[in-house]
Amino acid sequence: MSFGSQTPTIILLKEGTDTSQGRGQLISNINACIAVQDTIRTTLGPLGADKLMVDSKGEVTISNDGATIMKLLDIVHPAAKSLVDIARAQDAEVGDGTTSVVVLAGELLSEVKGFIEEGVSPNIIIKGYRKACQLAVNYIKEISVRIERSKEKEFREMLNKCAATAMSSKLIQSNEGFFTKMVVEAVLALDQEDLNERLIGIKKVPGGGMQESLLIKGVAFKKTFSYAGFEQQPKSFKNPKIACLNVELELKAEKDNAEVRVDQVSEYQAIVDAEWRIIFEKLELLVASGATVVLSKLPIGDLATQYFADRDIFCAGRVSSDDINRVILAVGGSLMSSCSDIHDNHLGSCESFEEKQIGGERYNLFQGCPRAKTCTLILRGGADQFIAEVERSLHDAIMIVKRTIKEQTIVAGGGACEMEVSKYLREYSRTVAGKQQMIIAAFAKALEVIPRQISDNAGLDATDILNKLRMQHAKGSRWSGVSVKTADGTADNMDEFVWEPALVKVNAVYSAAEAACLILSVDETITNEASQQPQAGGPQMPRGAAQRALRARGRR
């Protein structure tokens, strides 16, 4: 009789924790990602559909921007959340291709789902995908076309074409000629070393048509809160001197509950007189500096407003930090926290300043700025939803132009680049033995989802189009892609000026492959027990703590 010790049961996770593992869990994760892909794939391409999303507060968003849709979907499946991350990363890094990266990641997982069901190890698939990803990226860099900036006219034309391609699938496609020029001018107005897109201010004014949108090569911001006396101030200046302050010009009660004790009425009057004297000293110093436009991040009260009006000086208080920083970048000068010792080099200048009515709002415009490293887009449209989608579309185009300026390499869009890389990977896979051949071929097939989905969304026969594209690429037509304008559905998209920065494709392939490999490497999902909500009677203890408390009461 054996009396060997029996291994005790070890409870590692607390009661209520849900664990799922094995091949079934991996396939479940893949299915979740494919479901997300199915939701977003119809928005791809120039004829993609929009999505209407309503959040928990009832706010409506209409968009076909991949990053916006993924953010608003409120995905709860833990594996599918990785697709939200890659869409956001693509939007932050490149600005466009957010739908493509999600669709491609879902297709990469869909292609290997059969291998997983047949028992192929995920590690073998991950190894093959990483190899194929590196080959694809290297090939995109090899075939990309570089346009040198030495030829300024050709370079600007390239920026226009890239911006137009970014807008081709957006709501503003019908006015892409108008907005393309606006976007390129806006990006070229920035500091070409930094190219900080945040310095392009975007203001939205409901009403009017899209064609009434304006590009201000300088700064524009909405008229701030004003006091009595404001309307007496001049609203237009030529070559003004501009003072930017972080100073409060207002009589107000003491802060922090300050307490002042006085014995005589004359002492109280001395305190009041001192407050008036302090603010008048500030105002006199500002007038003596020669400034004709005074802006401040802090309030400018009614006393100061009337004082400036009597001396033909314009003032605006409570200007936002972003706007006042952009004013300083455009007109020069510096932000001052004191009104004393103001010299000419502390003041900015521009050719003209005016307060202008735009739609139902009044805007302060600074134009003809000598150091204009910033600009402002004032967008018009019939509804807030419409203007918000125009803003998202312009953001994508601005990011594309910015990346094109930095990288200066382009590829053809419309699925042409994906088909060429797919052909290259198929040919390479035939030189590899074993399972890796099938996995690299699966990666090549997954790339074809982009032209296939563009064709489907345009109402074309996707199978017929793909067969034509495979034949054309096999014959050496490197940039053949889907075209919704030609009769047979295909065209040389480099000649058709459907251009995209090579960085969009490189980043999309990298991100999609990494997301697919990440999901394939997960073999178990552990979900902790949800915390219980407190009842109306007060805070509720966790179940285990409640049971221990009851046992303790029983012993007493």
mmCIF file with all atom_site columns, C-alpha atoms in Angstrom, residues 182-372:
data_model
loop_
_atom_site.group_PDB
_atom_site.id
_atom_site.type_symbol
_atom_site.label_atom_id
_atom_site.label_alt_id
_atom_site.label_comp_id
_atom_site.label_asym_id
_atom_site.label_entity_id
_atom_site.label_seq_id
_atom_site.pdbx_PDB_ins_code
_atom_site.Cartn_x
_atom_site.Cartn_y
_atom_site.Cartn_z
_atom_site.occupancy
_atom_site.B_iso_or_equiv
_atom_site.pdbx_formal_charge
_atom_site.auth_seq_id
_atom_site.auth_comp_id
_atom_site.auth_asym_id
_atom_site.auth_atom_id
_atom_site.pdbx_PDB_model_num
ATOM 1   C CA . MET A 1 182 ? -5.666  75.520  -48.588 1.00 0.00 ? 182 MET A CA 1
ATOM 2   C CA . VAL A 1 183 ? -4.038  72.552  -46.803 1.00 0.00 ? 183 VAL A CA 1
ATOM 3   C CA . VAL A 1 184 ? -0.738  72.807  -48.711 1.00 0.00 ? 184 VAL A CA 1
ATOM 4   C CA . GLU A 1 185 ? -0.530  76.573  -48.083 1.00 0.00 ? 185 GLU A CA 1
ATOM 5   C CA . ALA A 1 186 ? -1.243  75.996  -44.383 1.00 0.00 ? 186 ALA A CA 1
ATOM 6   C CA . VAL A 1 187 ? 1.509   73.387  -43.928 1.00 0.00 ? 187 VAL A CA 1
ATOM 7   C CA . LEU A 1 188 ? 4.062   75.404  -45.923 1.00 0.00 ? 188 LEU A CA 1
ATOM 8   C CA . ALA A 1 189 ? 3.345   78.387  -43.636 1.00 0.00 ? 189 ALA A CA 1
ATOM 9   C CA . LEU A 1 190 ? 4.755   76.436  -40.664 1.00 0.00 ? 190 LEU A CA 1
ATOM 10  C CA . ASP A 1 191 ? 8.369   76.290  -39.554 1.00 0.00 ? 191 ASP A CA 1
ATOM 11  C CA . GLN A 1 192 ? 9.764   73.771  -42.073 1.00 0.00 ? 192 GLN A CA 1
ATOM 12  C CA . GLU A 1 193 ? 12.156  72.281  -39.518 1.00 0.00 ? 193 GLU A CA 1
ATOM 13  C CA . ASP A 1 194 ? 9.531   71.541  -36.886 1.00 0.00 ? 194 ASP A CA 1
ATOM 14  C CA . LEU A 1 195 ? 6.256   71.289  -38.895 1.00 0.00 ? 195 LEU A CA 1
ATOM 15  C CA . ASN A 1 196 ? 4.144   71.274  -35.746 1.00 0.00 ? 196 ASN A CA 1
ATOM 16  C CA . GLU A 1 197 ? 0.591   70.754  -37.041 1.00 0.00 ? 197 GLU A CA 1
ATOM 17  C CA . ARG A 1 198 ? -0.826  72.037  -33.717 1.00 0.00 ? 198 ARG A CA 1
ATOM 18  C CA . LEU A 1 199 ? 0.195   75.536  -34.800 1.00 0.00 ? 199 LEU A CA 1
ATOM 19  C CA . ILE A 1 200 ? -2.461  75.381  -37.538 1.00 0.00 ? 200 ILE A CA 1
ATOM 20  C CA . GLY A 1 201 ? -5.472  76.787  -35.723 1.00 0.00 ? 201 GLY A CA 1
ATOM 21  C CA . ILE A 1 202 ? -8.857  75.454  -36.837 1.00 0.00 ? 202 ILE A CA 1
ATOM 22  C CA . LYS A 1 203 ? -11.965 77.509  -36.023 1.00 0.00 ? 203 LYS A CA 1
ATOM 23  C CA . LYS A 1 204 ? -15.505 76.407  -36.851 1.00 0.00 ? 204 LYS A CA 1
ATOM 24  C CA . VAL A 1 205 ? -18.247 78.867  -37.784 1.00 0.00 ? 205 VAL A CA 1
ATOM 25  C CA . PRO A 1 206 ? -21.662 77.315  -38.586 1.00 0.00 ? 206 PRO A CA 1
ATOM 26  C CA . GLY A 1 207 ? -23.494 78.708  -41.594 1.00 0.00 ? 207 GLY A CA 1
ATOM 27  C CA . GLY A 1 208 ? -22.584 79.346  -45.214 1.00 0.00 ? 208 GLY A CA 1
ATOM 28  C CA . GLY A 1 209 ? -21.053 76.886  -47.633 1.00 0.00 ? 209 GLY A CA 1
ATOM 29  C CA . MET A 1 210 ? -17.743 75.005  -47.644 1.00 0.00 ? 210 MET A CA 1
ATOM 30  C CA . GLN A 1 211 ? -16.379 77.373  -50.286 1.00 0.00 ? 211 GLN A CA 1
ATOM 31  C CA . GLU A 1 212 ? -16.657 80.242  -47.790 1.00 0.00 ? 212 GLU A CA 1
ATOM 32  C CA . SER A 1 213 ? -13.947 78.678  -45.598 1.00 0.00 ? 213 SER A CA 1
ATOM 33  C CA . LEU A 1 214 ? -10.909 80.927  -45.158 1.00 0.00 ? 214 LEU A CA 1
ATOM 34  C CA . LEU A 1 215 ? -7.167  80.495  -44.739 1.00 0.00 ? 215 LEU A CA 1
ATOM 35  C CA . ILE A 1 216 ? -5.686  83.279  -42.622 1.00 0.00 ? 216 ILE A CA 1
ATOM 36  C CA . LYS A 1 217 ? -1.898  83.469  -43.002 1.00 0.00 ? 217 LYS A CA 1
ATOM 37  C CA . GLY A 1 218 ? -1.548  84.619  -39.460 1.00 0.00 ? 218 GLY A CA 1
ATOM 38  C CA . VAL A 1 219 ? -3.830  84.219  -36.457 1.00 0.00 ? 219 VAL A CA 1
ATOM 39  C CA . ALA A 1 220 ? -7.576  84.468  -36.019 1.00 0.00 ? 220 ALA A CA 1
ATOM 40  C CA . PHE A 1 221 ? -9.532  83.896  -32.840 1.00 0.00 ? 221 PHE A CA 1
ATOM 41  C CA . LYS A 1 222 ? -13.103 84.475  -31.764 1.00 0.00 ? 222 LYS A CA 1
ATOM 42  C CA . LYS A 1 223 ? -13.891 87.803  -30.071 1.00 0.00 ? 223 LYS A CA 1
ATOM 43  C CA . THR A 1 224 ? -13.390 87.348  -26.337 1.00 0.00 ? 224 THR A CA 1
ATOM 44  C CA . PHE A 1 225 ? -15.700 88.393  -23.501 1.00 0.00 ? 225 PHE A CA 1
ATOM 45  C CA . SER A 1 226 ? -15.800 92.180  -23.379 1.00 0.00 ? 226 SER A CA 1
ATOM 46  C CA . TYR A 1 227 ? -16.906 94.884  -20.959 1.00 0.00 ? 227 TYR A CA 1
ATOM 47  C CA . ALA A 1 228 ? -18.582 98.286  -21.390 1.00 0.00 ? 228 ALA A CA 1
ATOM 48  C CA . GLY A 1 229 ? -16.430 100.614 -23.453 1.00 0.00 ? 229 GLY A CA 1
ATOM 49  C CA . PHE A 1 230 ? -15.297 97.863  -25.830 1.00 0.00 ? 230 PHE A CA 1
ATOM 50  C CA . GLU A 1 231 ? -17.397 99.135  -28.751 1.00 0.00 ? 231 GLU A CA 1
ATOM 51  C CA . GLN A 1 232 ? -15.714 102.553 -28.489 1.00 0.00 ? 232 GLN A CA 1
ATOM 52  C CA . GLN A 1 233 ? -12.328 101.009 -29.275 1.00 0.00 ? 233 GLN A CA 1
ATOM 53  C CA . PRO A 1 234 ? -11.007 101.083 -32.874 1.00 0.00 ? 234 PRO A CA 1
ATOM 54  C CA . LYS A 1 235 ? -11.470 97.736  -34.661 1.00 0.00 ? 235 LYS A CA 1
ATOM 55  C CA . SER A 1 236 ? -8.844  98.102  -37.373 1.00 0.00 ? 236 SER A CA 1
ATOM 56  C CA . PHE A 1 237 ? -5.125  99.035  -37.404 1.00 0.00 ? 237 PHE A CA 1
ATOM 57  C CA . LYS A 1 238 ? -2.352  99.198  -39.973 1.00 0.00 ? 238 LYS A CA 1
ATOM 58  C CA . ASN A 1 239 ? 1.064   98.100  -38.676 1.00 0.00 ? 239 ASN A CA 1
ATOM 59  C CA . PRO A 1 240 ? -0.066  97.879  -35.031 1.00 0.00 ? 240 PRO A CA 1
ATOM 60  C CA . LYS A 1 241 ? 2.243   97.235  -32.077 1.00 0.00 ? 241 LYS A CA 1
ATOM 61  C CA . ILE A 1 242 ? 0.956   94.224  -30.161 1.00 0.00 ? 242 ILE A CA 1
ATOM 62  C CA . ALA A 1 243 ? 1.532   93.568  -26.446 1.00 0.00 ? 243 ALA A CA 1
ATOM 63  C CA . CYS A 1 244 ? 0.852   90.015  -25.192 1.00 0.00 ? 244 CYS A CA 1
ATOM 64  C CA . LEU A 1 245 ? 0.388   89.814  -21.420 1.00 0.00 ? 245 LEU A CA 1
ATOM 65  C CA . ASN A 1 246 ? -0.198  87.343  -18.650 1.00 0.00 ? 246 ASN A CA 1
ATOM 66  C CA . VAL A 1 247 ? -1.437  90.164  -16.394 1.00 0.00 ? 247 VAL A CA 1
ATOM 67  C CA . GLU A 1 248 ? -4.850  90.792  -14.843 1.00 0.00 ? 248 GLU A CA 1
ATOM 68  C CA . LEU A 1 249 ? -6.079  94.341  -15.513 1.00 0.00 ? 249 LEU A CA 1
ATOM 69  C CA . GLU A 1 250 ? -9.122  94.349  -13.288 1.00 0.00 ? 250 GLU A CA 1
ATOM 70  C CA . LEU A 1 251 ? -10.189 95.702  -9.906  1.00 0.00 ? 251 LEU A CA 1
ATOM 71  C CA . LYS A 1 252 ? -11.432 92.805  -7.849  1.00 0.00 ? 252 LYS A CA 1
ATOM 72  C CA . ALA A 1 253 ? -11.700 91.453  -4.325  1.00 0.00 ? 253 ALA A CA 1
ATOM 73  C CA . GLU A 1 254 ? -8.611  90.102  -2.563  1.00 0.00 ? 254 GLU A CA 1
ATOM 74  C CA . LYS A 1 255 ? -7.813  86.455  -3.205  1.00 0.00 ? 255 LYS A CA 1
ATOM 75  C CA . ASP A 1 256 ? -7.351  83.622  -0.697  1.00 0.00 ? 256 ASP A CA 1
ATOM 76  C CA . ASN A 1 257 ? -9.773  85.151  1.838   1.00 0.00 ? 257 ASN A CA 1
ATOM 77  C CA . ALA A 1 258 ? -7.288  87.897  2.738   1.00 0.00 ? 258 ALA A CA 1
ATOM 78  C CA . GLU A 1 259 ? -8.289  89.907  5.793   1.00 0.00 ? 259 GLU A CA 1
ATOM 79  C CA . VAL A 1 260 ? -7.362  93.550  6.379   1.00 0.00 ? 260 VAL A CA 1
ATOM 80  C CA . ARG A 1 261 ? -8.165  95.193  9.747   1.00 0.00 ? 261 ARG A CA 1
ATOM 81  C CA . VAL A 1 262 ? -8.406  98.972  9.943   1.00 0.00 ? 262 VAL A CA 1
ATOM 82  C CA . ASP A 1 263 ? -9.119  101.360 12.808  1.00 0.00 ? 263 ASP A CA 1
ATOM 83  C CA . GLN A 1 264 ? -10.091 104.442 10.849  1.00 0.00 ? 264 GLN A CA 1
ATOM 84  C CA . VAL A 1 265 ? -12.052 105.219 7.707   1.00 0.00 ? 265 VAL A CA 1
ATOM 85  C CA . SER A 1 266 ? -9.007  107.026 6.276   1.00 0.00 ? 266 SER A CA 1
ATOM 86  C CA . GLU A 1 267 ? -7.006  103.788 6.446   1.00 0.00 ? 267 GLU A CA 1
ATOM 87  C CA . TYR A 1 268 ? -9.692  101.964 4.455   1.00 0.00 ? 268 TYR A CA 1
ATOM 88  C CA . GLN A 1 269 ? -9.685  104.763 1.897   1.00 0.00 ? 269 GLN A CA 1
ATOM 89  C CA . ALA A 1 270 ? -5.889  104.467 1.632   1.00 0.00 ? 270 ALA A CA 1
ATOM 90  C CA . ILE A 1 271 ? -6.244  100.762 0.753   1.00 0.00 ? 271 ILE A CA 1
ATOM 91  C CA . VAL A 1 272 ? -8.853  101.529 -1.929  1.00 0.00 ? 272 VAL A CA 1
ATOM 92  C CA . ASP A 1 273 ? -6.695  104.308 -3.351  1.00 0.00 ? 273 ASP A CA 1
ATOM 93  C CA . ALA A 1 274 ? -3.681  101.972 -3.449  1.00 0.00 ? 274 ALA A CA 1
ATOM 94  C CA . GLU A 1 275 ? -5.644  99.401  -5.499  1.00 0.00 ? 275 GLU A CA 1
ATOM 95  C CA . TRP A 1 276 ? -6.668  102.101 -7.994  1.00 0.00 ? 276 TRP A CA 1
ATOM 96  C CA . ARG A 1 277 ? -3.153  103.464 -8.121  1.00 0.00 ? 277 ARG A CA 1
ATOM 97  C CA . ILE A 1 278 ? -1.691  100.027 -8.879  1.00 0.00 ? 278 ILE A CA 1
ATOM 98  C CA . ILE A 1 279 ? -4.004  99.352  -11.852 1.00 0.00 ? 279 ILE A CA 1
ATOM 99  C CA . PHE A 1 280 ? -3.605  102.918 -13.224 1.00 0.00 ? 280 PHE A CA 1
ATOM 100 C CA . GLU A 1 281 ? 0.182   102.527 -13.083 1.00 0.00 ? 281 GLU A CA 1
ATOM 101 C CA . LYS A 1 282 ? -0.096  99.349  -15.172 1.00 0.00 ? 282 LYS A CA 1
ATOM 102 C CA . LEU A 1 283 ? -2.364  101.049 -17.705 1.00 0.00 ? 283 LEU A CA 1
ATOM 103 C CA . GLU A 1 284 ? -0.120  104.126 -17.984 1.00 0.00 ? 284 GLU A CA 1
ATOM 104 C CA . LEU A 1 285 ? 2.937   101.933 -18.573 1.00 0.00 ? 285 LEU A CA 1
ATOM 105 C CA . LEU A 1 286 ? 1.115   100.048 -21.357 1.00 0.00 ? 286 LEU A CA 1
ATOM 106 C CA . VAL A 1 287 ? 0.085   103.306 -23.058 1.00 0.00 ? 287 VAL A CA 1
ATOM 107 C CA . ALA A 1 288 ? 3.635   104.667 -22.724 1.00 0.00 ? 288 ALA A CA 1
ATOM 108 C CA . SER A 1 289 ? 5.035   101.513 -24.395 1.00 0.00 ? 289 SER A CA 1
ATOM 109 C CA . GLY A 1 290 ? 3.326   102.499 -27.659 1.00 0.00 ? 290 GLY A CA 1
ATOM 110 C CA . ALA A 1 291 ? 1.189   99.331  -27.880 1.00 0.00 ? 291 ALA A CA 1
ATOM 111 C CA . THR A 1 292 ? -1.999  99.766  -29.935 1.00 0.00 ? 292 THR A CA 1
ATOM 112 C CA . VAL A 1 293 ? -3.333  96.196  -29.434 1.00 0.00 ? 293 VAL A CA 1
ATOM 113 C CA . VAL A 1 294 ? -3.223  94.653  -25.933 1.00 0.00 ? 294 VAL A CA 1
ATOM 114 C CA . LEU A 1 295 ? -3.958  90.928  -25.470 1.00 0.00 ? 295 LEU A CA 1
ATOM 115 C CA . SER A 1 296 ? -3.967  89.121  -22.145 1.00 0.00 ? 296 SER A CA 1
ATOM 116 C CA . LYS A 1 297 ? -4.529  85.547  -21.005 1.00 0.00 ? 297 LYS A CA 1
ATOM 117 C CA . LEU A 1 298 ? -6.186  86.971  -17.864 1.00 0.00 ? 298 LEU A CA 1
ATOM 118 C CA . PRO A 1 299 ? -9.277  89.235  -17.598 1.00 0.00 ? 299 PRO A CA 1
ATOM 119 C CA . ILE A 1 300 ? -9.198  92.889  -18.689 1.00 0.00 ? 300 ILE A CA 1
ATOM 120 C CA . GLY A 1 301 ? -11.944 94.611  -16.680 1.00 0.00 ? 301 GLY A CA 1
ATOM 121 C CA . ASP A 1 302 ? -14.338 97.465  -17.466 1.00 0.00 ? 302 ASP A CA 1
ATOM 122 C CA . LEU A 1 303 ? -12.028 100.165 -16.033 1.00 0.00 ? 303 LEU A CA 1
ATOM 123 C CA . ALA A 1 304 ? -9.115  99.102  -18.249 1.00 0.00 ? 304 ALA A CA 1
ATOM 124 C CA . THR A 1 305 ? -11.404 98.627  -21.283 1.00 0.00 ? 305 THR A CA 1
ATOM 125 C CA . GLN A 1 306 ? -12.731 102.186 -21.012 1.00 0.00 ? 306 GLN A CA 1
ATOM 126 C CA . TYR A 1 307 ? -9.216  103.544 -20.332 1.00 0.00 ? 307 TYR A CA 1
ATOM 127 C CA . PHE A 1 308 ? -7.907  101.925 -23.514 1.00 0.00 ? 308 PHE A CA 1
ATOM 128 C CA . ALA A 1 309 ? -10.956 103.065 -25.529 1.00 0.00 ? 309 ALA A CA 1
ATOM 129 C CA . ASP A 1 310 ? -10.302 106.701 -24.555 1.00 0.00 ? 310 ASP A CA 1
ATOM 130 C CA . ARG A 1 311 ? -6.763  106.355 -25.958 1.00 0.00 ? 311 ARG A CA 1
ATOM 131 C CA . ASP A 1 312 ? -7.688  104.495 -29.188 1.00 0.00 ? 312 ASP A CA 1
ATOM 132 C CA . ILE A 1 313 ? -6.166  101.190 -28.056 1.00 0.00 ? 313 ILE A CA 1
ATOM 133 C CA . PHE A 1 314 ? -7.789  97.790  -28.734 1.00 0.00 ? 314 PHE A CA 1
ATOM 134 C CA . CYS A 1 315 ? -7.759  95.190  -25.929 1.00 0.00 ? 315 CYS A CA 1
ATOM 135 C CA . ALA A 1 316 ? -8.890  91.585  -25.507 1.00 0.00 ? 316 ALA A CA 1
ATOM 136 C CA . GLY A 1 317 ? -8.780  89.625  -22.261 1.00 0.00 ? 317 GLY A CA 1
ATOM 137 C CA . ARG A 1 318 ? -9.207  85.913  -21.504 1.00 0.00 ? 318 ARG A CA 1
ATOM 138 C CA . VAL A 1 319 ? -7.432  84.923  -24.744 1.00 0.00 ? 319 VAL A CA 1
ATOM 139 C CA . SER A 1 320 ? -6.721  81.168  -24.692 1.00 0.00 ? 320 SER A CA 1
ATOM 140 C CA . SER A 1 321 ? -3.142  79.979  -24.217 1.00 0.00 ? 321 SER A CA 1
ATOM 141 C CA . ASP A 1 322 ? -3.054  78.312  -27.662 1.00 0.00 ? 322 ASP A CA 1
ATOM 142 C CA . ASP A 1 323 ? -4.234  81.468  -29.429 1.00 0.00 ? 323 ASP A CA 1
ATOM 143 C CA . ILE A 1 324 ? -1.889  83.852  -27.623 1.00 0.00 ? 324 ILE A CA 1
ATOM 144 C CA . ASN A 1 325 ? 1.081   81.535  -28.198 1.00 0.00 ? 325 ASN A CA 1
ATOM 145 C CA . ARG A 1 326 ? 0.275   81.430  -31.915 1.00 0.00 ? 326 ARG A CA 1
ATOM 146 C CA . VAL A 1 327 ? -0.008  85.241  -31.973 1.00 0.00 ? 327 VAL A CA 1
ATOM 147 C CA . ILE A 1 328 ? 3.499   85.527  -30.482 1.00 0.00 ? 328 ILE A CA 1
ATOM 148 C CA . LEU A 1 329 ? 4.876   83.060  -33.048 1.00 0.00 ? 329 LEU A CA 1
ATOM 149 C CA . ALA A 1 330 ? 3.295   85.047  -35.880 1.00 0.00 ? 330 ALA A CA 1
ATOM 150 C CA . VAL A 1 331 ? 3.894   88.670  -34.865 1.00 0.00 ? 331 VAL A CA 1
ATOM 151 C CA . GLY A 1 332 ? 7.013   88.354  -32.695 1.00 0.00 ? 332 GLY A CA 1
ATOM 152 C CA . GLY A 1 333 ? 7.507   89.847  -29.250 1.00 0.00 ? 333 GLY A CA 1
ATOM 153 C CA . SER A 1 334 ? 7.139   87.879  -26.028 1.00 0.00 ? 334 SER A CA 1
ATOM 154 C CA . LEU A 1 335 ? 4.589   87.029  -23.340 1.00 0.00 ? 335 LEU A CA 1
ATOM 155 C CA . MET A 1 336 ? 5.048   89.425  -20.424 1.00 0.00 ? 336 MET A CA 1
ATOM 156 C CA . SER A 1 337 ? 3.980   88.892  -16.829 1.00 0.00 ? 337 SER A CA 1
ATOM 157 C CA . SER A 1 338 ? 4.659   92.503  -15.833 1.00 0.00 ? 338 SER A CA 1
ATOM 158 C CA . CYS A 1 339 ? 3.737   95.888  -17.322 1.00 0.00 ? 339 CYS A CA 1
ATOM 159 C CA . SER A 1 340 ? 6.969   97.576  -16.245 1.00 0.00 ? 340 SER A CA 1
ATOM 160 C CA . ASP A 1 341 ? 10.067  97.943  -18.390 1.00 0.00 ? 341 ASP A CA 1
ATOM 161 C CA . ILE A 1 342 ? 8.379   97.168  -21.737 1.00 0.00 ? 342 ILE A CA 1
ATOM 162 C CA . HIS A 1 343 ? 10.661  97.785  -24.726 1.00 0.00 ? 343 HIS A CA 1
ATOM 163 C CA . ASP A 1 344 ? 10.034  97.672  -28.486 1.00 0.00 ? 344 ASP A CA 1
ATOM 164 C CA . ASN A 1 345 ? 11.554  94.193  -28.778 1.00 0.00 ? 345 ASN A CA 1
ATOM 165 C CA . HIS A 1 346 ? 8.843   92.915  -26.387 1.00 0.00 ? 346 HIS A CA 1
ATOM 166 C CA . LEU A 1 347 ? 6.092   94.066  -28.777 1.00 0.00 ? 347 LEU A CA 1
ATOM 167 C CA . GLY A 1 348 ? 5.013   92.266  -31.927 1.00 0.00 ? 348 GLY A CA 1
ATOM 168 C CA . SER A 1 349 ? 3.810   93.733  -35.203 1.00 0.00 ? 349 SER A CA 1
ATOM 169 C CA . CYS A 1 350 ? 1.920   92.776  -38.352 1.00 0.00 ? 350 CYS A CA 1
ATOM 170 C CA . GLU A 1 351 ? 0.656   94.497  -41.491 1.00 0.00 ? 351 GLU A CA 1
ATOM 171 C CA . SER A 1 352 ? -2.962  94.676  -40.412 1.00 0.00 ? 352 SER A CA 1
ATOM 172 C CA . PHE A 1 353 ? -5.288  93.890  -37.529 1.00 0.00 ? 353 PHE A CA 1
ATOM 173 C CA . GLU A 1 354 ? -9.060  93.955  -37.772 1.00 0.00 ? 354 GLU A CA 1
ATOM 174 C CA . GLU A 1 355 ? -12.136 92.643  -36.046 1.00 0.00 ? 355 GLU A CA 1
ATOM 175 C CA . LYS A 1 356 ? -14.338 91.112  -38.714 1.00 0.00 ? 356 LYS A CA 1
ATOM 176 C CA . GLN A 1 357 ? -17.787 89.553  -38.813 1.00 0.00 ? 357 GLN A CA 1
ATOM 177 C CA . ILE A 1 358 ? -17.630 85.950  -40.072 1.00 0.00 ? 358 ILE A CA 1
ATOM 178 C CA . GLY A 1 359 ? -21.042 84.304  -40.174 1.00 0.00 ? 359 GLY A CA 1
ATOM 179 C CA . GLY A 1 360 ? -22.689 84.863  -36.818 1.00 0.00 ? 360 GLY A CA 1
ATOM 180 C CA . GLU A 1 361 ? -19.382 85.424  -34.971 1.00 0.00 ? 361 GLU A CA 1
ATOM 181 C CA . ARG A 1 362 ? -16.845 88.238  -34.737 1.00 0.00 ? 362 ARG A CA 1
ATOM 182 C CA . TYR A 1 363 ? -13.191 87.296  -35.169 1.00 0.00 ? 363 TYR A CA 1
ATOM 183 C CA . ASN A 1 364 ? -9.952  89.128  -34.457 1.00 0.00 ? 364 ASN A CA 1
ATOM 184 C CA . LEU A 1 365 ? -7.624  88.716  -37.460 1.00 0.00 ? 365 LEU A CA 1
ATOM 185 C CA . PHE A 1 366 ? -3.868  89.314  -37.485 1.00 0.00 ? 366 PHE A CA 1
ATOM 186 C CA . GLN A 1 367 ? -2.628  89.243  -41.103 1.00 0.00 ? 367 GLN A CA 1
ATOM 187 C CA . GLY A 1 368 ? 0.619   89.968  -42.929 1.00 0.00 ? 368 GLY A CA 1
ATOM 188 C CA . CYS A 1 369 ? 2.693   88.634  -40.049 1.00 0.00 ? 369 CYS A CA 1
ATOM 189 C CA . PRO A 1 370 ? 6.489   88.921  -40.602 1.00 0.00 ? 370 PRO A CA 1
ATOM 190 C CA . ARG A 1 371 ? 7.313   85.737  -38.706 1.00 0.00 ? 371 ARG A CA 1
ATOM 191 C CA . ALA A 1 372 ? 4.228   83.796  -39.774 1.00 0.00 ? 372 ALA A CA 1
#
